[in-house]
Amino acid sequence: MVRIYVDADACPVKDEILKVAGRFDLEVFLVSNQWLRMPVGPKVTKQVVAEGADAADDWIAEQINEGDIAITSDIPLASRVLEKGAVALGPTGRAFTTDNIGMALAMRELKSHLRETGEDRGFNASFTKADRSQFLNAMDRLLTRLTKATS
């Protein structure tokens, strides 16, 4: 059975994940460094990890298995998830794959270098309704495909 792991501290689509996962009757783990004040269903576990930059990422990477799904915007975590044979999906619906993760990691490093040298101020685009809609569509398609494959 497919399980969903959410890098939940800054995830803007937690409600959407719970909605779609409920429709597919899937187990969800909301992993964060702090307690999340939100109602959840019976198949949802709120996993609070120790404080630290990568504590939630480490927990997800240790627990996730082949065929599971991770929702994260953290590119290094997405890479670790892919190495375990799981699926990584960003909150805008962008799928991380073995074909695009290398470029994503390289761009992350380049942007980090540009911020350090003052060439880039690190402004990120706002999360939009279109992003939310794209995520819902991508999540629904992904779960439909994965649940058919395991049936």
CSV table of C-alpha atoms in Angstrom, one decimal:
chain,number,residue,atom,x,y,z
A,1,MET,CA,0.0,0.0,0.0
A,2,VAL,CA,1.3,3.4,-0.9
A,3,ARG,CA,2.1,5.8,2.0
A,4,ILE,CA,2.5,9.5,1.7
A,5,TYR,CA,5.2,11.4,3.6
A,6,VAL,CA,4.9,15.2,3.9
A,7,ASP,CA,7.8,17.5,4.7
A,8,ALA,CA,5.2,19.5,6.5
A,9,ASP,CA,6.8,22.5,8.2
A,10,ALA,CA,6.5,24.9,5.3
A,11,CYS,CA,4.2,22.8,3.0
A,12,PRO,CA,1.4,24.9,1.6
A,13,VAL,CA,-0.7,22.0,0.4
A,14,LYS,CA,-1.2,19.9,3.6
A,15,ASP,CA,-5.0,20.2,3.4
A,16,GLU,CA,-5.0,19.2,-0.2
A,17,ILE,CA,-2.8,16.2,0.5
A,18,LEU,CA,-5.2,15.0,3.3
A,19,LYS,CA,-8.2,15.5,1.0
A,20,VAL,CA,-6.8,13.4,-1.8
A,21,ALA,CA,-5.3,10.8,0.5
A,22,GLY,CA,-8.6,10.4,2.2
A,23,ARG,CA,-10.3,9.7,-1.2
A,24,PHE,CA,-7.8,7.0,-1.9
A,25,ASP,CA,-7.8,5.7,1.7
A,26,LEU,CA,-4.0,6.1,2.1
A,27,GLU,CA,-1.9,6.5,5.2
A,28,VAL,CA,-0.2,10.0,5.6
A,29,PHE,CA,2.7,11.1,7.7
A,30,LEU,CA,3.0,14.8,8.4
A,31,VAL,CA,6.6,15.2,9.5
A,32,SER,CA,7.6,18.5,11.2
A,33,ASN,CA,9.8,20.1,13.8
A,34,GLN,CA,6.8,21.5,15.7
A,35,TRP,CA,3.3,20.4,16.5
A,36,LEU,CA,0.8,21.1,13.7
A,37,ARG,CA,-2.5,22.6,14.8
A,38,MET,CA,-4.8,21.0,12.2
A,39,PRO,CA,-7.5,18.4,12.2
A,40,VAL,CA,-6.5,15.1,10.7
A,41,GLY,CA,-8.2,11.8,9.9
A,42,PRO,CA,-7.6,8.3,11.4
A,43,LYS,CA,-5.0,7.4,8.8
A,44,VAL,CA,-2.9,10.5,9.5
A,45,THR,CA,0.1,10.5,11.8
A,46,LYS,CA,1.6,13.8,12.9
A,47,GLN,CA,5.3,13.0,13.4
A,48,VAL,CA,7.2,15.6,15.4
A,49,VAL,CA,11.0,15.3,15.1
A,50,ALA,CA,13.8,16.9,17.0
A,51,GLU,CA,14.7,20.5,16.0
A,52,GLY,CA,17.4,20.7,13.5
A,53,ALA,CA,17.8,21.7,9.8
A,54,ASP,CA,17.5,18.2,8.4
A,55,ALA,CA,15.7,16.2,11.2
A,56,ALA,CA,12.4,15.9,9.3
A,57,ASP,CA,14.2,15.1,6.0
A,58,ASP,CA,16.3,12.4,7.8
A,59,TRP,CA,13.1,10.9,9.3
A,60,ILE,CA,11.4,10.7,6.0
A,61,ALA,CA,14.4,9.3,4.2
A,62,GLU,CA,14.7,6.6,6.8
A,63,GLN,CA,11.1,5.6,6.8
A,64,ILE,CA,10.1,5.9,3.1
A,65,ASN,CA,10.0,2.8,1.0
A,66,GLU,CA,9.8,2.0,-2.7
A,67,GLY,CA,6.5,3.0,-4.2
A,68,ASP,CA,5.7,5.5,-1.4
A,69,ILE,CA,5.4,9.3,-2.1
A,70,ALA,CA,7.2,12.2,-0.5
A,71,ILE,CA,5.8,15.7,-0.8
A,72,THR,CA,8.6,18.2,-0.5
A,73,SER,CA,10.2,21.3,-2.0
A,74,ASP,CA,13.5,20.3,-0.5
A,75,ILE,CA,15.6,19.1,-3.5
A,76,PRO,CA,18.2,17.1,-1.5
A,77,LEU,CA,15.4,15.2,0.2
A,78,ALA,CA,13.8,14.6,-3.1
A,79,SER,CA,17.1,13.1,-4.3
A,80,ARG,CA,17.3,10.8,-1.3
A,81,VAL,CA,13.7,9.7,-1.8
A,82,LEU,CA,14.3,8.8,-5.4
A,83,GLU,CA,17.4,6.8,-4.4
A,84,LYS,CA,15.0,4.6,-2.3
A,85,GLY,CA,12.7,4.0,-5.3
A,86,ALA,CA,10.0,6.3,-4.0
A,87,VAL,CA,8.2,9.2,-5.8
A,88,ALA,CA,9.0,12.8,-5.0
A,89,LEU,CA,6.5,15.5,-5.8
A,90,GLY,CA,6.8,19.3,-5.1
A,91,PRO,CA,3.9,21.4,-3.7
A,92,THR,CA,3.4,22.9,-7.1
A,93,GLY,CA,2.9,19.5,-8.7
A,94,ARG,CA,6.4,19.3,-10.1
A,95,ALA,CA,7.6,15.7,-10.1
A,96,PHE,CA,11.2,15.1,-9.3
A,97,THR,CA,12.6,12.2,-11.4
A,98,THR,CA,15.9,10.5,-11.9
A,99,ASP,CA,16.0,12.4,-15.2
A,100,ASN,CA,15.7,15.9,-13.7
A,101,ILE,CA,17.0,15.6,-10.1
A,102,GLY,CA,20.7,16.2,-11.2
A,103,MET,CA,19.8,19.5,-12.9
A,104,ALA,CA,17.6,20.5,-9.9
A,105,LEU,CA,20.5,19.9,-7.5
A,106,ALA,CA,22.9,21.8,-9.7
A,107,MET,CA,20.5,24.8,-10.0
A,108,ARG,CA,20.1,24.8,-6.2
A,109,GLU,CA,23.8,25.0,-5.8
A,110,LEU,CA,24.1,27.8,-8.4
A,111,LYS,CA,21.4,29.8,-6.7
A,112,SER,CA,23.0,29.3,-3.3
A,113,HIS,CA,26.3,30.5,-4.7
A,114,LEU,CA,24.6,33.6,-6.3
A,115,ARG,CA,22.9,34.4,-3.0
A,116,GLU,CA,26.2,34.1,-1.1
A,117,THR,CA,28.0,36.5,-3.5
A,118,GLY,CA,25.1,39.0,-3.5
A,119,GLU,CA,24.2,38.4,-7.1
A,120,ASP,CA,20.8,37.0,-6.2
A,121,ARG,CA,18.6,38.3,-3.4
A,122,GLY,CA,16.8,35.0,-3.2
A,123,PHE,CA,13.3,36.2,-3.9
A,124,ASN,CA,10.9,33.3,-4.5
A,125,ALA,CA,7.6,33.5,-6.4
A,126,SER,CA,4.5,33.5,-4.3
A,127,PHE,CA,2.4,30.3,-4.1
A,128,THR,CA,-0.7,30.8,-6.2
A,129,LYS,CA,-4.1,29.3,-6.7
A,130,ALA,CA,-2.8,27.9,-10.0
A,131,ASP,CA,0.1,26.1,-8.1
A,132,ARG,CA,-2.5,24.6,-5.7
A,133,SER,CA,-4.6,23.4,-8.7
A,134,GLN,CA,-1.6,22.0,-10.5
A,135,PHE,CA,-0.6,20.1,-7.3
A,136,LEU,CA,-4.1,18.6,-6.9
A,137,ASN,CA,-4.2,17.5,-10.5
A,138,ALA,CA,-0.7,16.0,-10.3
A,139,MET,CA,-1.4,14.2,-7.0
A,140,ASP,CA,-4.7,12.8,-8.3
A,141,ARG,CA,-3.0,11.5,-11.5
A,142,LEU,CA,-0.1,10.0,-9.5
A,143,LEU,CA,-2.3,8.3,-7.0
A,144,THR,CA,-4.6,6.9,-9.7
A,145,ARG,CA,-1.5,5.5,-11.5
A,146,LEU,CA,0.1,4.1,-8.4
A,147,THR,CA,-3.0,2.5,-6.9
A,148,LYS,CA,-3.9,0.8,-10.2
A,149,ALA,CA,-0.3,-0.6,-10.4
A,150,THR,CA,-0.6,-2.1,-6.9
A,151,SER,CA,-4.1,-3.5,-7.5
